[in-house]
Amino acid sequence: MHKGYLVLQNGRVFSGERFGAPGEARAELVFATGMVGYIETLTDPSYHGQMVAFTFPLIGNYGVIPEDFEGAPARLSACIVREAALTPSNFRSQARLHEYLAESGVVALQGIDTRALTKLLREEGEMNAAILDSLPSDMEAFTRELAAFSIRADVYAVTCPAPYALGETGRHAVLWDFGLKRTMVRALTERGLRVTVMPANSSADDILRLAPDGVLLSGGPGDPAAHPEILREIARVSEARMPLMGVCLGHQMLSLARGAKCIRLKYGHRGGNQPVRRKADGRLFTTSQNHSYAVSSEGLPEGASISYENVNDRTCEGLDYRDIPAFSVQFYPEAPAGPLNTSFLFDRFIGMMGGRAHAAV
């Protein structure tokens, strides 16, 4: 390992040790607060275009387990840790973290004061950053250029290239892929659904021609308003009054398609320990999340009401629709490597399609 530098657009510099892939990286810097789940984070398509700082101090201690991948290849631009475990201990491990990152082309730094870095991002907000082998001679000019650097986390970069089907019997669900996680597919097929996965560029006609019993809008990366052409197609599907469920980015895109607004959060919600409250009965749930945007609680369209809210900042975590058979949540009900206490939402979706739901909570 040799020395490397993390340079933020505000001019702050953190020094550490390089590991993972060689080269430099520029990306939006965010932090993830989960105590477990670094494998899922590294392979989650919704982290596409981001540089992730892990707040848990030791990353890599249980190695790399391909069965736990959420997607392939690794989608994030870089990762930053306090300490990388070079010798993992887990009977399922098939590789060491630094080896996997090097093979996947992911630049990484260890030895960073991730507590100080996280406090900075909480106070000043998420920002662009770069990992470099040496500091630039003109730091002021470099940080000015870095701040102006535009990063687009595009759903078209992480969606499937063509439709594909899973299962042969059962109720038929279309899973609209904006950067889905494998565990979402498994959550549906394990419940006996026949699933057709459709790419992000699918039209409403493409979806409706399949005559599904319901449509699930997946999570994914970036700004939910970045693709108005997709929002128009979602609106058309919703007008067909087909059962709809939206998750994470899908939740935001459905809300925009129905006339709501989204806001950019100061530092987003990431990790498997995000607390939400169900407004109907006050019950609390611990959830897994990854997003920089949230649906604005102000100016919701007629027929939409907030079903869940974030305990920490009171932002919208879910919507129910009265005028169409639809609901959506900001968090991941499939949740790995986080808690599974909201997986009953998939059963609610199945119930909307006229299928037999598992025991709901």
GROMACS .gro file of C-alpha atoms in nm:
model
  361
    1MET     CA    1   0.000   0.000   0.000
    2HIS     CA    2   0.113   0.355  -0.068
    3LYS     CA    3  -0.012   0.695   0.037
    4GLY     CA    4  -0.321   0.848  -0.115
    5TYR     CA    5  -0.528   1.160  -0.061
    6LEU     CA    6  -0.898   1.234  -0.036
    7VAL     CA    7  -0.960   1.591  -0.155
    8LEU     CA    8  -1.302   1.748  -0.099
    9GLN     CA    9  -1.446   2.031  -0.307
   10ASN     CA   10  -1.434   2.257   0.001
   11GLY     CA   11  -1.055   2.219   0.015
   12ARG     CA   12  -1.032   1.970   0.303
   13VAL     CA   13  -0.772   1.700   0.257
   14PHE     CA   14  -0.756   1.360   0.431
   15SER     CA   15  -0.452   1.138   0.386
   16GLY     CA   16  -0.460   0.759   0.397
   17GLU     CA   17  -0.333   0.443   0.232
   18ARG     CA   18  -0.434   0.325  -0.113
   19PHE     CA   19  -0.580  -0.021  -0.166
   20GLY     CA   20  -0.812  -0.170  -0.424
   21ALA     CA   21  -0.773  -0.061  -0.786
   22PRO     CA   22  -0.501   0.182  -0.901
   23GLY     CA   23  -0.586   0.517  -1.053
   24GLU     CA   24  -0.779   0.822  -0.947
   25ALA     CA   25  -1.150   0.871  -0.885
   26ARG     CA   26  -1.390   1.165  -0.882
   27ALA     CA   27  -1.744   1.121  -0.752
   28GLU     CA   28  -2.011   1.245  -0.516
   29LEU     CA   29  -1.901   1.164  -0.160
   30VAL     CA   30  -2.164   1.009   0.071
   31PHE     CA   31  -2.153   0.809   0.393
   32ALA     CA   32  -2.324   0.481   0.488
   33THR     CA   33  -2.399   0.403   0.852
   34GLY     CA   34  -2.471   0.027   0.848
   35MET     CA   35  -2.276  -0.194   1.090
   36VAL     CA   36  -2.299  -0.483   0.843
   37GLY     CA   37  -2.369  -0.511   0.473
   38TYR     CA   38  -2.059  -0.374   0.304
   39ILE     CA   39  -2.089  -0.645   0.038
   40GLU     CA   40  -2.443  -0.537  -0.044
   41THR     CA   41  -2.338  -0.172  -0.052
   42LEU     CA   42  -2.046  -0.238  -0.285
   43THR     CA   43  -2.271  -0.422  -0.532
   44ASP     CA   44  -2.595  -0.219  -0.497
   45PRO     CA   45  -2.669  -0.046  -0.832
   46SER     CA   46  -2.818   0.253  -0.649
   47TYR     CA   47  -2.466   0.356  -0.541
   48HIS     CA   48  -2.364   0.402  -0.905
   49GLY     CA   49  -2.159   0.720  -0.946
   50GLN     CA   50  -2.091   0.766  -0.573
   51MET     CA   51  -1.789   0.745  -0.345
   52VAL     CA   52  -1.895   0.577  -0.020
   53ALA     CA   53  -1.739   0.638   0.321
   54PHE     CA   54  -1.824   0.359   0.566
   55THR     CA   55  -1.880   0.485   0.920
   56PHE     CA   56  -1.825   0.141   1.076
   57PRO     CA   57  -1.451   0.134   1.154
   58LEU     CA   58  -1.359  -0.215   1.026
   59ILE     CA   59  -1.466  -0.320   0.676
   60GLY     CA   60  -1.382  -0.652   0.509
   61ASN     CA   61  -1.374  -0.867   0.821
   62TYR     CA   62  -1.605  -1.134   0.675
   63GLY     CA   63  -1.452  -1.121   0.329
   64VAL     CA   64  -1.633  -1.122  -0.004
   65ILE     CA   65  -1.931  -1.355  -0.051
   66PRO     CA   66  -2.068  -1.366  -0.409
   67GLU     CA   67  -2.399  -1.518  -0.292
   68ASP     CA   68  -2.469  -1.188  -0.114
   69PHE     CA   69  -2.407  -0.965  -0.415
   70GLU     CA   70  -2.698  -0.733  -0.503
   71GLY     CA   71  -2.573  -0.689  -0.857
   72ALA     CA   72  -2.262  -0.726  -1.066
   73PRO     CA   73  -2.023  -0.567  -1.119
   74ALA     CA   74  -1.954  -0.329  -0.829
   75ARG     CA   75  -2.120   0.002  -0.917
   76LEU     CA   76  -1.978   0.260  -0.678
   77SER     CA   77  -1.684   0.474  -0.789
   78ALA     CA   78  -1.470   0.441  -0.475
   79CYS     CA   79  -1.485   0.341  -0.109
   80ILE     CA   80  -1.327   0.490   0.201
   81VAL     CA   81  -1.274   0.305   0.529
   82ARG     CA   82  -1.107   0.355   0.864
   83GLU     CA   83  -0.946   0.011   0.850
   84ALA     CA   84  -0.960  -0.259   0.583
   85ALA     CA   85  -0.943  -0.617   0.714
   86LEU     CA   86  -0.679  -0.791   0.506
   87THR     CA   87  -0.743  -1.134   0.660
   88PRO     CA   88  -1.117  -1.213   0.672
   89SER     CA   89  -1.271  -1.480   0.892
   90ASN     CA   90  -1.585  -1.640   0.748
   91PHE     CA   91  -1.650  -1.987   0.612
   92ARG     CA   92  -1.847  -1.840   0.320
   93SER     CA   93  -1.578  -1.596   0.212
   94GLN     CA   94  -1.430  -1.649  -0.134
   95ALA     CA   95  -1.201  -1.347  -0.159
   96ARG     CA   96  -1.049  -1.065   0.039
   97LEU     CA   97  -1.188  -0.713   0.015
   98HIS     CA   98  -0.883  -0.550  -0.141
   99GLU     CA   99  -0.860  -0.827  -0.401
  100TYR     CA  100  -1.225  -0.787  -0.498
  101LEU     CA  101  -1.197  -0.408  -0.525
  102ALA     CA  102  -0.885  -0.437  -0.741
  103GLU     CA  103  -1.054  -0.688  -0.974
  104SER     CA  104  -1.367  -0.469  -0.992
  105GLY     CA  105  -1.178  -0.147  -1.068
  106VAL     CA  106  -1.290   0.026  -0.749
  107VAL     CA  107  -1.044   0.278  -0.603
  108ALA     CA  108  -1.020   0.272  -0.223
  109LEU     CA  109  -0.855   0.445   0.074
  110GLN     CA  110  -0.803   0.321   0.428
  111GLY     CA  111  -0.664   0.496   0.734
  112ILE     CA  112  -0.910   0.784   0.695
  113ASP     CA  113  -1.068   0.945   1.001
  114THR     CA  114  -1.418   0.847   0.890
  115ARG     CA  115  -1.576   0.994   1.204
  116ALA     CA  116  -1.438   1.340   1.125
  117LEU     CA  117  -1.530   1.296   0.759
  118THR     CA  118  -1.888   1.200   0.844
  119LYS     CA  119  -1.928   1.494   1.081
  120LEU     CA  120  -1.807   1.726   0.807
  121LEU     CA  121  -2.062   1.587   0.559
  122ARG     CA  122  -2.342   1.614   0.816
  123GLU     CA  123  -2.257   1.979   0.877
  124GLU     CA  124  -2.180   2.092   0.521
  125GLY     CA  125  -2.374   1.838   0.314
  126GLU     CA  126  -2.271   1.586   0.053
  127MET     CA  127  -2.016   1.712  -0.198
  128ASN     CA  128  -1.782   1.606  -0.474
  129ALA     CA  129  -1.447   1.454  -0.385
  130ALA     CA  130  -1.142   1.300  -0.549
  131ILE     CA  131  -0.896   1.028  -0.454
  132LEU     CA  132  -0.546   1.116  -0.575
  133ASP     CA  133  -0.194   0.974  -0.552
  134SER     CA  134  -0.047   1.322  -0.504
  135LEU     CA  135  -0.184   1.663  -0.416
  136PRO     CA  136  -0.235   1.915  -0.699
  137SER     CA  137   0.007   2.205  -0.720
  138ASP     CA  138  -0.279   2.456  -0.745
  139MET     CA  139  -0.529   2.337  -0.484
  140GLU     CA  140  -0.761   2.633  -0.527
  141ALA     CA  141  -0.801   2.576  -0.900
  142PHE     CA  142  -0.843   2.200  -0.849
  143THR     CA  143  -1.117   2.233  -0.588
  144ARG     CA  144  -1.296   2.490  -0.802
  145GLU     CA  145  -1.291   2.245  -1.092
  146LEU     CA  146  -1.397   1.961  -0.862
  147ALA     CA  147  -1.695   2.157  -0.731
  148ALA     CA  148  -1.808   2.221  -1.088
  149PHE     CA  149  -1.770   1.856  -1.185
  150SER     CA  150  -2.110   1.717  -1.285
  151ILE     CA  151  -2.183   1.358  -1.190
  152ARG     CA  152  -2.491   1.186  -1.333
  153ALA     CA  153  -2.599   0.860  -1.178
  154ASP     CA  154  -2.795   0.727  -1.474
  155VAL     CA  155  -3.056   0.451  -1.442
  156TYR     CA  156  -2.980   0.348  -1.801
  157ALA     CA  157  -2.628   0.252  -1.691
  158VAL     CA  158  -2.757  -0.002  -1.436
  159THR     CA  159  -3.079  -0.138  -1.587
  160CYS     CA  160  -3.102  -0.476  -1.759
  161PRO     CA  161  -3.032  -0.467  -2.135
  162ALA     CA  162  -3.344  -0.664  -2.230
  163PRO     CA  163  -3.656  -0.814  -2.068
  164TYR     CA  164  -3.629  -1.151  -1.897
  165ALA     CA  165  -3.871  -1.376  -1.713
  166LEU     CA  166  -3.850  -1.581  -1.394
  167GLY     CA  167  -4.099  -1.846  -1.289
  168GLU     CA  168  -4.369  -2.016  -1.491
  169THR     CA  169  -4.680  -2.009  -1.271
  170GLY     CA  170  -4.853  -1.781  -1.023
  171ARG     CA  171  -4.965  -1.420  -1.034
  172HIS     CA  172  -4.770  -1.217  -1.291
  173ALA     CA  173  -4.574  -0.914  -1.171
  174VAL     CA  174  -4.369  -0.680  -1.387
  175LEU     CA  175  -4.056  -0.553  -1.214
  176TRP     CA  176  -3.952  -0.226  -1.380
  177ASP     CA  177  -3.574  -0.217  -1.347
  178PHE     CA  178  -3.419   0.121  -1.264
  179GLY     CA  179  -3.128  -0.047  -1.083
  180LEU     CA  180  -3.288  -0.333  -0.895
  181LYS     CA  181  -3.128  -0.547  -0.628
  182ARG     CA  182  -3.125  -0.924  -0.661
  183THR     CA  183  -3.295  -0.960  -0.325
  184MET     CA  184  -3.598  -0.775  -0.463
  185VAL     CA  185  -3.637  -1.034  -0.738
  186ARG     CA  186  -3.599  -1.310  -0.478
  187ALA     CA  187  -3.860  -1.150  -0.251
  188LEU     CA  188  -4.114  -1.181  -0.534
  189THR     CA  189  -4.026  -1.526  -0.668
  190GLU     CA  190  -4.011  -1.676  -0.318
  191ARG     CA  191  -4.373  -1.565  -0.277
  192GLY     CA  192  -4.476  -1.765  -0.580
  193LEU     CA  193  -4.498  -1.483  -0.833
  194ARG     CA  194  -4.415  -1.511  -1.200
  195VAL     CA  195  -4.189  -1.211  -1.267
  196THR     CA  196  -4.099  -1.030  -1.588
  197VAL     CA  197  -3.813  -0.783  -1.546
  198MET     CA  198  -3.838  -0.488  -1.787
  199PRO     CA  199  -3.561  -0.236  -1.871
  200ALA     CA  200  -3.582   0.129  -1.767
  201ASN     CA  201  -3.651   0.241  -2.125
  202SER     CA  202  -3.969   0.031  -2.152
  203SER     CA  203  -4.284   0.216  -2.257
  204ALA     CA  204  -4.623   0.194  -2.089
  205ASP     CA  205  -4.740   0.001  -2.395
  206ASP     CA  206  -4.458  -0.250  -2.343
  207ILE     CA  207  -4.571  -0.299  -1.982
  208LEU     CA  208  -4.946  -0.311  -2.042
  209ARG     CA  209  -4.910  -0.547  -2.339
  210LEU     CA  210  -4.789  -0.811  -2.093
  211ALA     CA  211  -5.121  -0.782  -1.902
  212PRO     CA  212  -4.954  -0.822  -1.561
  213ASP     CA  213  -5.146  -0.845  -1.234
  214GLY     CA  214  -4.925  -0.570  -1.091
  215VAL     CA  215  -4.615  -0.357  -1.149
  216LEU     CA  216  -4.329  -0.294  -0.905
  217LEU     CA  217  -4.100   0.007  -0.961
  218SER     CA  218  -3.751  -0.075  -0.838
  219GLY     CA  219  -3.492   0.136  -0.664
  220GLY     CA  220  -3.195   0.286  -0.844
  221PRO     CA  221  -2.943   0.570  -0.851
  222GLY     CA  222  -2.963   0.944  -0.893
  223ASP     CA  223  -3.216   1.222  -0.924
  224PRO     CA  224  -3.577   1.097  -0.970
  225ALA     CA  225  -3.650   1.397  -1.195
  226ALA     CA  226  -3.358   1.326  -1.430
  227HIS     CA  227  -3.567   1.121  -1.672
  228PRO     CA  228  -3.898   1.291  -1.755
  229GLU     CA  229  -3.952   1.042  -2.036
  230ILE     CA  230  -3.973   0.760  -1.780
  231LEU     CA  231  -4.205   0.963  -1.557
  232ARG     CA  232  -4.448   1.002  -1.847
  233GLU     CA  233  -4.458   0.625  -1.899
  234ILE     CA  234  -4.509   0.562  -1.526
  235ALA     CA  235  -4.799   0.809  -1.529
  236ARG     CA  236  -4.958   0.620  -1.818
  237VAL     CA  237  -4.927   0.288  -1.635
  238SER     CA  238  -5.077   0.439  -1.319
  239GLU     CA  239  -5.372   0.573  -1.520
  240ALA     CA  240  -5.446   0.215  -1.626
  241ARG     CA  241  -5.534   0.154  -1.258
  242MET     CA  242  -5.306  -0.145  -1.235
  243PRO     CA  243  -5.176  -0.236  -0.884
  244LEU     CA  244  -4.848  -0.049  -0.832
  245MET     CA  245  -4.577  -0.062  -0.570
  246GLY     CA  246  -4.277   0.173  -0.571
  247VAL     CA  247  -3.954   0.127  -0.375
  248CYS     CA  248  -3.684   0.392  -0.313
  249LEU     CA  249  -3.624   0.560  -0.653
  250GLY     CA  250  -3.944   0.393  -0.775
  251HIS     CA  251  -4.129   0.557  -0.485
  252GLN     CA  252  -3.995   0.898  -0.583
  253MET     CA  253  -4.062   0.853  -0.955
  254LEU     CA  254  -4.419   0.738  -0.895
  255SER     CA  255  -4.481   1.041  -0.674
  256LEU     CA  256  -4.342   1.277  -0.942
  257ALA     CA  257  -4.550   1.106  -1.208
  258ARG     CA  258  -4.860   1.171  -0.996
  259GLY     CA  259  -4.777   1.540  -0.939
  260ALA     CA  260  -4.569   1.549  -0.619
  261LYS     CA  261  -4.231   1.720  -0.576
  262CYS     CA  262  -3.896   1.587  -0.456
  263ILE     CA  263  -3.630   1.768  -0.255
  264ARG     CA  264  -3.256   1.714  -0.220
  265LEU     CA  265  -3.155   1.613   0.133
  266LYS     CA  266  -2.848   1.763   0.294
  267TYR     CA  267  -2.676   1.428   0.340
  268GLY     CA  268  -2.932   1.158   0.256
  269HIS     CA  269  -3.022   0.836   0.434
  270ARG     CA  270  -2.794   0.535   0.393
  271GLY     CA  271  -2.742   0.212   0.581
  272GLY     CA  272  -2.949  -0.059   0.748
  273ASN     CA  273  -3.040   0.132   1.062
  274GLN     CA  274  -3.280   0.405   0.948
  275PRO     CA  275  -3.583   0.445   1.181
  276VAL     CA  276  -3.929   0.508   1.032
  277ARG     CA  277  -4.271   0.543   1.192
  278ARG     CA  278  -4.596   0.411   1.047
  279LYS     CA  279  -4.843   0.695   1.083
  280ALA     CA  280  -5.153   0.475   1.108
  281ASP     CA  281  -5.055   0.324   1.444
  282GLY     CA  282  -4.722   0.480   1.545
  283ARG     CA  283  -4.531   0.155   1.509
  284LEU     CA  284  -4.156   0.194   1.454
  285PHE     CA  285  -3.951   0.001   1.201
  286THR     CA  286  -3.578  -0.016   1.140
  287THR     CA  287  -3.510   0.001   0.768
  288SER     CA  288  -3.239  -0.017   0.503
  289GLN     CA  289  -3.208   0.287   0.276
  290ASN     CA  290  -2.992   0.462   0.019
  291HIS     CA  291  -3.110   0.793  -0.128
  292SER     CA  292  -3.017   1.160  -0.158
  293TYR     CA  293  -3.369   1.280  -0.245
  294ALA     CA  294  -3.703   1.261  -0.067
  295VAL     CA  295  -4.064   1.326  -0.161
  296SER     CA  296  -4.168   1.668  -0.032
  297SER     CA  297  -4.440   1.651   0.234
  298GLU     CA  298  -4.574   1.980   0.101
  299GLY     CA  299  -4.804   1.997  -0.200
  300LEU     CA  300  -4.887   1.629  -0.228
  301PRO     CA  301  -5.134   1.552  -0.506
  302GLU     CA  302  -5.496   1.497  -0.416
  303GLY     CA  303  -5.548   1.133  -0.333
  304ALA     CA  304  -5.200   1.082  -0.183
  305SER     CA  305  -5.123   1.066   0.189
  306ILE     CA  306  -4.806   1.000   0.388
  307SER     CA  307  -4.799   0.648   0.533
  308TYR     CA  308  -4.450   0.644   0.688
  309GLU     CA  309  -4.216   0.918   0.809
  310ASN     CA  310  -3.852   0.930   0.910
  311VAL     CA  311  -3.807   0.950   1.287
  312ASN     CA  312  -3.489   1.158   1.263
  313ASP     CA  313  -3.588   1.434   1.021
  314ARG     CA  314  -3.964   1.377   0.968
  315THR     CA  315  -3.926   1.339   0.592
  316CYS     CA  316  -4.173   1.133   0.391
  317GLU     CA  317  -4.092   0.760   0.390
  318GLY     CA  318  -4.403   0.628   0.219
  319LEU     CA  319  -4.722   0.722   0.034
  320ASP     CA  320  -5.062   0.562  -0.003
  321TYR     CA  321  -5.283   0.655  -0.297
  322ARG     CA  322  -5.662   0.662  -0.270
  323ASP     CA  323  -5.739   0.739  -0.635
  324ILE     CA  324  -5.534   0.452  -0.780
  325PRO     CA  325  -5.442   0.105  -0.643
  326ALA     CA  326  -5.088   0.201  -0.546
  327PHE     CA  327  -4.850   0.259  -0.258
  328SER     CA  328  -4.478   0.327  -0.228
  329VAL     CA  329  -4.201   0.337   0.033
  330GLN     CA  330  -3.865   0.511   0.048
  331PHE     CA  331  -3.691   0.221   0.221
  332TYR     CA  332  -3.608  -0.133   0.103
  333PRO     CA  333  -3.859  -0.396   0.226
  334GLU     CA  334  -3.622  -0.671   0.103
  335ALA     CA  335  -3.356  -0.504   0.321
  336PRO     CA  336  -3.041  -0.724   0.319
  337ALA     CA  337  -2.814  -0.683   0.496
  338GLY     CA  338  -3.055  -0.487   0.711
  339PRO     CA  339  -3.368  -0.582   0.905
  340LEU     CA  340  -3.655  -0.770   0.743
  341ASN     CA  341  -3.940  -0.632   0.952
  342THR     CA  342  -4.105  -0.452   0.659
  343SER     CA  343  -4.104  -0.747   0.418
  344PHE     CA  344  -4.482  -0.773   0.474
  345LEU     CA  345  -4.516  -0.491   0.220
  346PHE     CA  346  -4.456  -0.743  -0.058
  347ASP     CA  347  -4.750  -0.939   0.077
  348ARG     CA  348  -4.960  -0.625   0.065
  349PHE     CA  349  -4.864  -0.588  -0.301
  350ILE     CA  350  -4.965  -0.948  -0.370
  351GLY     CA  351  -5.295  -0.889  -0.192
  352MET     CA  352  -5.365  -0.592  -0.421
  353MET     CA  353  -5.314  -0.822  -0.718
  354GLY     CA  354  -5.574  -1.062  -0.583
  355GLY     CA  355  -5.323  -1.317  -0.466
  356ARG     CA  356  -5.292  -1.483  -0.129
  357ALA     CA  357  -5.066  -1.280   0.097
  358HIS     CA  358  -4.843  -1.414   0.370
  359ALA     CA  359  -4.925  -1.320   0.727
  360ALA     CA  360  -4.908  -0.940   0.741
  361VAL     CA  361  -4.782  -0.733   1.033
   0.00000   0.00000   0.00000
